[in-house]
Short mmCIF file of C-alpha atoms and ligand atoms in Angstrom, two decimals:
data_model
loop_
_atom_site.label_atom_id
_atom_site.label_comp_id
_atom_site.label_asym_id
_atom_site.label_seq_id
_atom_site.Cartn_x
_atom_site.Cartn_y
_atom_site.Cartn_z
CA MET A 1 63.95 40.40 195.08
CA ASN A 2 61.78 38.32 192.23
CA SER A 3 64.05 39.72 189.19
CA ARG A 4 67.63 38.97 189.57
CA VAL A 5 67.40 41.17 185.60
CA ALA A 6 65.23 43.74 187.20
CA GLN A 7 67.59 44.21 190.06
CA LEU A 8 70.93 44.57 188.06
CA CYS A 9 69.25 46.94 186.15
CA LEU A 10 67.99 49.16 188.84
CA ALA A 11 71.34 48.39 190.77
CA LEU A 12 72.52 50.10 187.32
CA LEU A 13 70.70 52.44 187.84
CA CYS A 14 70.68 53.12 190.86
CA CYS A 15 74.43 53.13 191.31
CA VAL A 16 74.43 56.43 189.45
CA ASN A 17 71.86 58.42 192.22
CA VAL A 18 72.74 60.94 194.04
CA GLY A 19 71.10 60.12 197.03
CA TYR A 20 67.99 61.74 198.41
CA ALA A 21 65.96 63.28 201.25
CA GLN A 22 62.77 63.53 202.71
CA GLU A 23 59.68 65.68 203.32
CA VAL A 24 57.34 64.59 206.20
CA PRO A 25 53.63 66.00 205.48
CA GLY A 26 52.47 67.95 208.67
CA PRO A 27 49.26 68.52 210.62
CA GLY A 28 47.10 69.94 207.45
CA GLY A 29 48.43 69.21 204.34
CA LYS A 30 51.52 71.64 204.00
CA PRO A 31 55.07 70.07 204.68
CA ALA A 32 56.83 69.21 207.65
CA THR A 33 60.75 69.26 206.14
CA VAL A 34 62.77 68.04 209.61
CA MET A 35 65.42 69.04 207.93
CA PRO A 36 66.41 72.76 207.50
CA SER A 37 65.91 73.63 204.12
CA VAL A 38 67.37 76.81 203.23
CA LEU A 39 70.72 77.29 203.19
CA THR A 40 72.13 78.90 206.40
CA VAL A 41 75.74 79.10 206.95
CA PRO A 42 76.95 78.34 210.08
CA PRO A 43 79.26 81.04 211.32
CA GLU A 44 82.22 78.51 211.96
CA ALA A 45 81.92 77.21 207.99
CA GLN A 46 82.28 80.94 206.46
CA PRO A 47 85.13 82.24 205.46
CA SER A 48 87.90 83.48 208.15
CA PRO A 49 91.36 83.47 208.20
CA HIS A 50 90.66 80.97 211.37
CA PHE A 51 88.67 78.50 208.80
CA ASN A 52 88.46 74.86 209.96
CA ALA A 53 86.99 72.21 207.87
CA GLN A 54 86.61 70.18 210.78
CA ALA A 55 85.19 72.93 212.83
CA ALA A 56 82.90 73.99 209.63
CA THR A 57 81.73 70.22 209.70
CA ASP A 58 81.38 70.04 213.45
CA ALA A 59 78.60 73.22 213.14
CA TYR A 60 77.14 71.83 209.67
CA LEU A 61 76.09 68.92 212.25
CA ALA A 62 75.22 70.09 215.26
CA GLN A 63 72.47 71.77 213.03
CA ILE A 64 70.82 69.05 212.96
CA PRO A 65 68.05 68.20 215.52
CA ALA A 66 68.30 65.41 217.43
CA ASP A 67 65.08 63.74 216.99
CA ALA A 68 65.23 64.12 213.54
CA THR A 69 69.18 61.90 213.60
CA ALA A 70 67.37 59.08 215.63
CA ARG A 71 64.69 59.28 213.27
CA SER A 72 67.29 58.48 209.74
CA ASN A 73 69.52 56.00 211.88
CA ALA A 74 66.31 53.81 212.97
CA TYR A 75 65.14 53.85 209.16
CA PHE A 76 68.49 53.08 208.08
CA GLU A 77 69.48 50.62 210.10
CA GLY A 78 65.77 49.11 209.56
CA GLY A 79 67.18 49.08 206.06
CA TYR A 80 69.90 46.57 207.26
CA TRP A 81 67.86 43.46 208.82
CA LEU A 82 66.19 44.32 205.23
CA ILE A 83 68.73 42.94 203.66
CA LEU A 84 68.96 39.95 205.15
CA TRP A 85 64.79 39.76 205.64
CA ASP A 86 64.45 39.83 201.67
CA PHE A 87 67.78 36.84 201.26
CA LEU A 88 65.92 34.83 203.96
CA VAL A 89 62.88 35.01 201.97
CA GLY A 90 64.07 34.52 198.90
CA ALA A 91 65.97 31.55 199.90
CA VAL A 92 63.36 29.43 201.96
CA ILE A 93 60.82 30.98 198.31
CA TYR A 94 62.99 29.06 195.76
CA LEU A 95 63.09 26.31 198.50
CA VAL A 96 59.51 25.62 198.49
CA LEU A 97 58.86 25.63 194.05
CA LEU A 98 61.87 23.24 194.14
CA ARG A 99 61.68 20.29 197.01
CA PHE A 100 57.90 20.66 196.93
CA GLY A 101 57.92 19.32 192.84
CA TRP A 102 55.90 23.11 192.31
CA SER A 103 59.11 24.28 189.12
CA ALA A 104 58.26 21.02 187.67
CA GLY A 105 54.64 21.23 187.56
CA MET A 106 55.70 25.06 186.00
CA ARG A 107 57.99 23.51 183.89
CA ALA A 108 54.79 20.79 183.04
CA LEU A 109 51.62 23.17 182.18
CA ALA A 110 54.19 25.20 179.86
CA GLU A 111 55.16 22.14 178.05
CA ARG A 112 51.19 20.75 177.68
CA LEU A 113 50.38 24.89 176.60
CA THR A 114 53.25 24.49 173.92
CA ARG A 115 55.99 22.70 171.59
CA PHE A 116 57.13 25.40 170.76
CA LYS A 117 60.64 25.83 173.08
CA PRO A 118 60.91 29.42 173.73
CA LEU A 119 57.09 29.88 174.54
CA GLN A 120 57.98 27.12 176.70
CA THR A 121 59.99 29.50 178.74
CA LEU A 122 58.27 32.67 178.48
CA ILE A 123 55.43 30.88 180.12
CA TYR A 124 57.23 28.72 182.40
CA TRP A 125 58.61 32.64 183.33
CA THR A 126 55.41 33.74 184.05
CA GLU A 127 54.53 31.46 185.77
CA PHE A 128 57.99 32.11 188.01
CA MET A 129 56.77 35.57 188.47
CA ILE A 130 53.78 35.62 189.41
CA VAL A 131 54.34 32.85 192.25
CA THR A 132 57.09 34.82 193.86
CA SER A 133 55.38 37.73 193.08
CA VAL A 134 52.79 36.51 195.35
CA LEU A 135 54.46 34.97 198.12
CA SER A 136 56.71 37.56 198.68
CA PHE A 137 53.89 39.87 198.83
CA PRO A 138 53.60 40.81 202.07
CA LEU A 139 57.11 41.47 202.62
CA GLY A 140 57.14 43.84 199.44
CA VAL A 141 54.03 45.27 201.38
CA TYR A 142 55.80 45.83 204.15
CA GLU A 143 59.05 47.18 202.76
CA GLY A 144 57.91 48.38 200.38
CA PHE A 145 54.79 50.56 201.59
CA VAL A 146 53.91 50.80 204.84
CA ARG A 147 57.48 51.55 205.77
CA GLU A 148 57.80 54.02 204.13
CA ARG A 149 54.61 55.00 205.41
CA LYS A 150 55.69 54.85 208.59
CA TYR A 151 58.85 57.00 208.29
CA GLY A 152 56.52 59.78 205.79
CA LEU A 153 58.83 59.27 202.48
CA ALA A 154 55.76 57.70 200.37
CA THR A 155 52.69 60.37 198.76
CA GLN A 156 51.23 56.75 197.46
CA THR A 157 47.37 55.51 199.10
CA PHE A 158 47.59 51.51 198.72
CA GLY A 159 45.72 51.66 194.75
CA PRO A 160 48.31 53.71 193.31
CA TRP A 161 51.45 51.48 195.09
CA MET A 162 49.53 48.51 194.26
CA GLY A 163 49.27 50.00 190.32
CA ASP A 164 52.50 51.46 190.18
CA GLN A 165 53.34 47.17 191.27
CA LEU A 166 51.29 45.76 188.86
CA LYS A 167 52.90 47.54 186.28
CA GLY A 168 55.94 46.66 187.64
CA LEU A 169 55.58 42.72 187.58
CA LEU A 170 54.04 43.12 183.62
CA VAL A 171 57.39 45.15 182.31
CA ASN A 172 59.82 42.35 184.51
CA ILE A 173 57.21 39.47 183.01
CA VAL A 174 58.13 41.25 179.49
CA LEU A 175 61.34 42.18 179.43
CA GLY A 176 62.46 38.86 181.58
CA GLY A 177 61.35 37.05 179.33
CA PHE A 178 62.55 37.78 176.14
CA PHE A 179 66.43 38.01 178.33
CA ALA A 180 65.29 34.12 180.07
CA MET A 181 63.78 33.01 176.29
CA LEU A 182 67.47 34.68 174.42
CA LEU A 183 70.01 33.06 177.86
CA PHE A 184 68.21 29.35 177.35
CA GLY A 185 68.38 29.24 173.74
CA VAL A 186 72.13 29.66 174.49
CA VAL A 187 71.92 27.58 176.86
CA ARG A 188 70.44 24.26 174.64
CA ARG A 189 72.79 25.05 171.92
CA VAL A 190 75.81 24.93 173.79
CA PRO A 191 75.94 23.43 176.55
CA ARG A 192 79.36 23.35 177.68
CA THR A 193 80.34 26.58 176.58
CA TRP A 194 77.42 28.43 178.00
CA TRP A 195 78.04 30.21 181.13
CA ILE A 196 80.88 31.87 178.98
CA TRP A 197 78.21 32.70 175.95
CA GLY A 198 75.32 33.78 179.20
CA SER A 199 77.61 36.26 181.07
CA VAL A 200 77.95 37.95 176.93
CA VAL A 201 74.34 37.62 176.70
CA SER A 202 73.67 39.34 179.79
CA ILE A 203 75.91 42.13 179.10
CA VAL A 204 74.11 42.62 176.37
CA PHE A 205 70.99 42.28 177.29
CA LEU A 206 71.87 44.61 180.23
CA ALA A 207 72.61 47.78 177.84
CA PHE A 208 69.77 47.29 176.38
CA THR A 209 67.65 47.73 180.04
CA VAL A 210 69.73 50.32 180.27
CA LEU A 211 69.37 52.32 177.20
CA ILE A 212 65.73 52.17 176.54
CA ALA A 213 65.30 52.23 180.72
CA PRO A 214 65.34 56.94 180.30
CA VAL A 215 62.37 56.54 177.26
CA TYR A 216 60.63 53.22 177.83
CA ILE A 217 60.53 52.04 180.76
CA VAL A 218 60.64 55.44 182.83
CA PRO A 219 57.14 56.97 181.47
CA ILE A 220 54.89 53.79 182.49
CA PHE A 221 55.46 55.08 186.17
CA ASN A 222 56.29 58.72 186.44
CA LYS A 223 56.25 62.12 184.19
CA VAL A 224 59.20 62.63 182.83
CA ALA A 225 59.31 66.33 180.36
CA PRO A 226 62.33 68.37 179.70
CA LEU A 227 62.43 71.15 182.84
CA ASP A 228 61.34 74.66 181.51
CA ASP A 229 62.65 77.08 183.98
CA PRO A 230 65.02 80.03 182.86
CA LYS A 231 66.20 80.98 186.38
CA ILE A 232 66.91 76.78 187.51
CA THR A 233 68.35 76.24 183.29
CA LEU A 234 70.51 79.03 183.07
CA PRO A 235 72.63 78.28 185.94
CA ILE A 236 73.00 74.80 184.90
CA LEU A 237 73.62 75.25 181.24
CA SER A 238 76.46 77.24 181.71
CA MET A 239 78.34 75.14 183.57
CA ALA A 240 77.42 72.79 181.65
CA ARG A 241 78.41 74.46 178.71
CA ALA A 242 82.28 75.44 180.99
CA ASN A 243 82.49 71.19 181.31
CA GLY A 244 82.64 71.14 177.80
CA ILE A 245 78.99 68.72 178.23
CA ALA A 246 76.89 69.38 175.08
CA ALA A 247 73.25 69.70 176.46
CA ASP A 248 70.41 72.25 175.40
CA LYS A 249 68.13 70.28 178.09
CA VAL A 250 67.79 68.74 181.77
CA TYR A 251 65.02 67.28 182.63
CA GLU A 252 62.60 67.03 185.11
CA MET A 253 60.07 64.10 186.85
CA ASN A 254 57.47 64.16 189.29
CA ALA A 255 59.01 61.78 191.20
CA SER A 256 56.57 63.47 194.40
CA ARG A 257 54.42 60.82 192.59
CA GLN A 258 55.27 57.74 195.47
CA THR A 259 58.49 59.53 197.31
CA THR A 260 58.95 63.42 199.37
CA ARG A 261 62.56 61.93 198.33
CA MET A 262 65.05 64.49 196.41
CA SER A 263 67.28 62.64 193.98
CA ALA A 264 68.65 63.61 190.54
CA ASN A 265 69.76 61.48 188.19
CA VAL A 266 72.11 60.37 185.03
CA SER A 267 70.73 57.31 183.29
CA GLY A 268 70.66 55.74 179.98
CA PHE A 269 73.74 56.31 177.71
CA GLY A 270 74.78 56.92 173.75
CA HIS A 271 71.65 58.71 173.14
CA THR A 272 69.49 58.48 175.31
CA MET A 273 71.37 59.48 177.95
CA ARG A 274 70.25 62.37 180.57
CA ILE A 275 70.60 63.82 183.53
CA THR A 276 67.48 64.20 185.26
CA LEU A 277 66.01 66.18 188.24
CA ASN A 278 62.74 65.08 190.87
CA ASP A 279 60.82 67.99 191.15
CA ASN A 280 61.18 67.38 195.33
CA LEU A 281 64.43 68.82 194.14
CA LEU A 282 63.62 71.16 192.14
CA ARG A 283 60.14 73.06 194.73
CA ARG A 284 62.82 72.34 197.58
CA GLY A 285 66.60 72.18 197.35
CA SER A 286 67.91 75.79 197.53
CA ALA A 287 69.84 77.52 194.36
CA GLU A 288 72.56 76.73 195.93
CA GLU A 289 71.63 72.83 196.30
CA ILE A 290 69.95 72.16 193.39
CA GLN A 291 73.71 73.69 191.35
CA SER A 292 76.05 71.41 193.68
CA ILE A 293 74.27 67.41 192.96
CA MET A 294 74.04 68.48 188.83
CA GLY A 295 77.80 69.27 189.22
CA HIS A 296 77.65 65.84 191.05
CA GLU A 297 75.33 64.56 188.06
CA MET A 298 78.05 66.34 186.03
CA GLY A 299 80.54 64.21 187.06
CA HIS A 300 78.75 60.72 186.81
CA TYR A 301 78.71 62.14 183.16
CA VAL A 302 82.18 63.99 182.60
CA LEU A 303 84.10 60.54 184.48
CA HIS A 304 82.09 58.28 182.38
CA HIS A 305 81.02 56.66 185.32
CA ILE A 306 77.74 54.65 182.98
CA TYR A 307 80.43 52.50 181.31
CA LYS A 308 83.17 52.02 183.68
CA ASP A 309 79.98 50.21 185.93
CA PHE A 310 79.23 47.81 183.13
CA LEU A 311 82.79 46.34 183.09
CA PHE A 312 81.91 46.77 186.23
CA PHE A 313 79.18 44.63 185.76
CA PHE A 314 80.77 42.45 183.23
CA VAL A 315 83.39 41.21 185.31
CA VAL A 316 80.68 40.57 188.28
CA ILE A 317 78.57 38.73 185.65
CA VAL A 318 81.46 36.59 183.90
CA SER A 319 82.88 35.88 187.52
CA GLY A 320 78.47 35.26 188.58
CA PHE A 321 78.29 33.09 185.66
CA ALA A 322 81.73 30.70 186.09
CA LEU A 323 79.96 29.92 189.78
CA LEU A 324 76.39 29.15 188.31
CA ARG A 325 77.99 26.72 186.12
CA TRP A 326 79.67 25.01 189.07
CA SER A 327 77.47 25.18 191.38
CA LEU A 328 73.87 24.03 189.24
CA ASP A 329 76.18 20.78 188.35
CA TRP A 330 76.64 20.04 191.69
CA SER A 331 73.94 20.79 193.51
CA LEU A 332 71.50 19.28 190.26
CA ALA A 333 74.22 16.26 191.22
CA LEU A 334 73.15 15.92 194.92
CA TRP A 335 69.17 16.98 194.35
CA GLY A 336 67.96 17.40 190.25
CA GLU A 337 66.54 14.01 190.50
CA ARG A 338 64.45 14.73 193.93
CA TRP A 339 63.38 18.02 191.92
CA GLN A 340 62.48 15.96 188.65
CA VAL A 341 65.19 19.08 187.34
CA ARG A 342 66.41 17.34 184.17
CA GLY A 343 68.98 19.49 183.23
CA VAL A 344 70.85 22.98 183.47
CA GLY A 345 69.20 23.28 179.64
CA ASP A 346 65.17 22.81 181.76
CA THR A 347 63.29 25.92 182.45
CA ALA A 348 62.24 24.17 186.19
CA VAL A 349 66.17 25.34 186.94
CA PHE A 350 64.60 28.81 187.48
CA PRO A 351 64.76 28.74 191.07
CA LEU A 352 67.60 26.83 191.73
CA VAL A 353 69.36 29.54 189.47
CA PHE A 354 67.74 32.60 191.37
CA LEU A 355 68.71 30.67 195.37
CA LEU A 356 72.70 30.54 193.37
CA GLY A 357 72.12 34.22 192.38
CA SER A 358 70.34 35.36 195.39
CA ILE A 359 73.57 34.17 197.61
CA PHE A 360 76.39 35.52 195.15
CA PHE A 361 74.60 38.66 194.74
CA PHE A 362 74.29 38.55 198.87
CA VAL A 363 78.35 37.68 199.96
CA LEU A 364 78.94 40.57 197.42
CA THR A 365 76.75 43.41 199.23
CA PRO A 366 80.14 44.72 200.59
CA ILE A 367 81.75 44.58 197.34
CA ILE A 368 78.90 46.27 195.02
CA ASN A 369 78.31 49.01 197.56
CA THR A 370 82.44 49.89 197.82
CA GLN A 371 82.26 50.34 193.90
CA VAL A 372 79.09 52.64 194.02
CA ARG A 373 80.34 54.18 196.32
CA THR A 374 83.93 55.09 195.29
CA ALA A 375 82.04 56.65 191.74
CA GLU A 376 80.10 58.81 193.63
CA TYR A 377 82.89 60.50 195.81
CA GLU A 378 84.62 60.72 191.76
CA ALA A 379 81.28 62.40 191.32
CA ASP A 380 81.02 64.29 194.51
CA MET A 381 84.85 65.96 193.56
CA TYR A 382 84.25 66.65 190.28
CA GLY A 383 80.77 68.71 191.53
CA LEU A 384 82.98 71.08 194.07
CA ASN A 385 85.03 71.53 191.24
CA ALA A 386 82.05 72.15 188.36
CA SER A 387 79.73 74.43 191.05
CA ARG A 388 81.77 75.11 193.63
CA GLN A 389 78.45 75.48 196.36
CA PRO A 390 80.97 73.93 199.00
CA ASP A 391 77.83 75.33 201.43
CA GLY A 392 74.73 74.48 198.22
CA PHE A 393 76.26 70.79 198.69
CA ALA A 394 76.59 70.52 202.95
CA GLN A 395 72.82 71.31 202.78
CA ALA A 396 72.22 68.77 200.02
CA ALA A 397 74.41 66.40 203.01
CA ILE A 398 71.91 67.72 205.26
CA HIS A 399 69.03 67.00 203.52
CA LEU A 400 69.87 63.78 201.79
CA GLY A 401 70.64 62.71 205.94
CA GLU A 402 66.73 62.27 207.03
CA TYR A 403 66.12 59.11 206.28
CA ARG A 404 70.10 58.35 205.97
CA LYS A 405 72.44 57.92 209.15
CA MET A 406 75.05 60.84 209.11
CA SER A 407 77.92 59.73 210.63
CA PRO A 408 78.03 55.53 210.36
CA SER A 409 81.29 53.43 211.04
CA PRO A 410 83.77 53.36 209.16
CA ILE A 411 83.15 49.34 208.64
CA GLU A 412 79.12 50.14 208.70
CA GLU A 413 79.88 52.96 204.70
CA TRP A 414 81.40 50.38 204.20
CA VAL A 415 79.21 46.77 203.73
CA PHE A 416 75.61 49.34 204.11
CA PHE A 417 76.01 52.63 202.17
CA ASP A 418 76.67 53.26 197.95
CA HIS A 419 76.78 56.84 198.52
CA PRO A 420 79.48 58.22 201.49
CA SER A 421 78.29 59.23 204.66
CA GLY A 422 76.65 62.29 205.36
CA ARG A 423 79.29 63.57 207.65
CA ASN A 424 81.79 62.27 205.42
CA ARG A 425 80.43 64.52 202.35
CA ILE A 426 80.13 67.71 204.71
CA TYR A 427 83.76 66.90 205.14
CA ALA A 428 84.95 67.07 201.65
CA ALA A 429 83.10 69.91 201.15
CA MET A 430 84.07 72.13 204.05
CA ARG A 431 88.19 70.54 202.70
CA TRP A 432 87.02 71.96 199.20
CA LYS A 433 86.65 75.44 200.50
CA ALA A 434 89.03 75.99 203.02
CA GLU A 435 91.52 74.67 199.83
CA ASN A 436 89.30 77.80 197.59
CA LEU A 437 88.71 80.50 200.66
CA SER A 438 89.68 83.00 198.22
CA LEU A 439 86.97 82.64 195.55
CA PHE A 440 84.62 83.48 199.30
CA ALA A 441 86.42 86.81 200.45
CA SER A 442 84.83 89.02 198.59
CA THR A 443 81.48 88.27 199.83
CA PRO A 444 82.11 86.66 203.71
CA ASN A 445 77.98 86.73 204.34
CA HIS A 446 77.76 84.43 201.73
ZN1 ZN B 501 75.76 60.13 192.13
#
């Protein structure tokens, strides 16, 4: 909520996540999993002449206990409301900064401290990040800490969690400050066409952030190392070779430092592009499940999803800047004087930019989700073909269902889901299995 830049990068990084699953710590510190962790193929999903994809899907879904479904529905539906609350709380904060002259005051302080324009921008940005972080702190604590703990997704106590928040704030100040200086430099130099050049600077900056993220940003929060377990890496690297991927390494990340969720992702691009599995997945996932997830991640890689996302976000960013130019002119003509904002080249305009940006992205929620979800579906299909593990993939979908609603209505899925729903993922796996039954004929008890 605090940084559109960070949010954009996050959106880009997250959109190639396979997803997560949770593990709830039980009494005595031993993890008590909500969903069955060992791969059990229900009789309806075993190969037979009567194999039916729908019946197999229903049989998999029937393995999920009712209380687990209720819990994950509650968690996921709570997330719908948080989208609204994040938006509303952000809007109120930005309006307060404008209406009560705080933004103009922060600008005045920056001007008193230095005459050098780019430094003024950096100082303003730092003030802005700190003030908005403090004002949104209660909601941030609820969303990122209290709620995550309540649903058994968090592994951190408050101290380390707070430490991560402060690190995140620092990253936002440094990276965002650099971006803000670039952007205001552009706006001041080309006051008529700033929105076009601003779009270009934004997309270049986005590319730069995605490029450095796996190497310089992720390690600030987590330990990342090449995975060194032949039992896991040999089948994965074999799959990579079969699919023409020149990889000799897979990375592992200690995500269990923050969360119990399982995940894997493709990050970076060019020389920094890599596939990373988190330790929760490696510890809890069956071999079949890990292979099905690797197939999915290889799909992102081979289908160039990161580059396609750039193209998508380029369109979003250019449209956003065009709307921004128009709406900034309009609102500054109406309230600029009252808010003591001198124009688009004045850093005091920041809260207004964030307000307009948050309206834009709030309205765009279903469009962005649908773009991301469509790529995820493609990766699912690729992964099934590459790994040939439909039952492993069904198991993965069930694990993800621990915190993500399994069976939403179609409209719900369209608006809120950035991955296909669990039900649809299992059905796709069983449909694939129905068309490839001969692969399983020799091992009826797979
Ligand atoms: Zn994915």
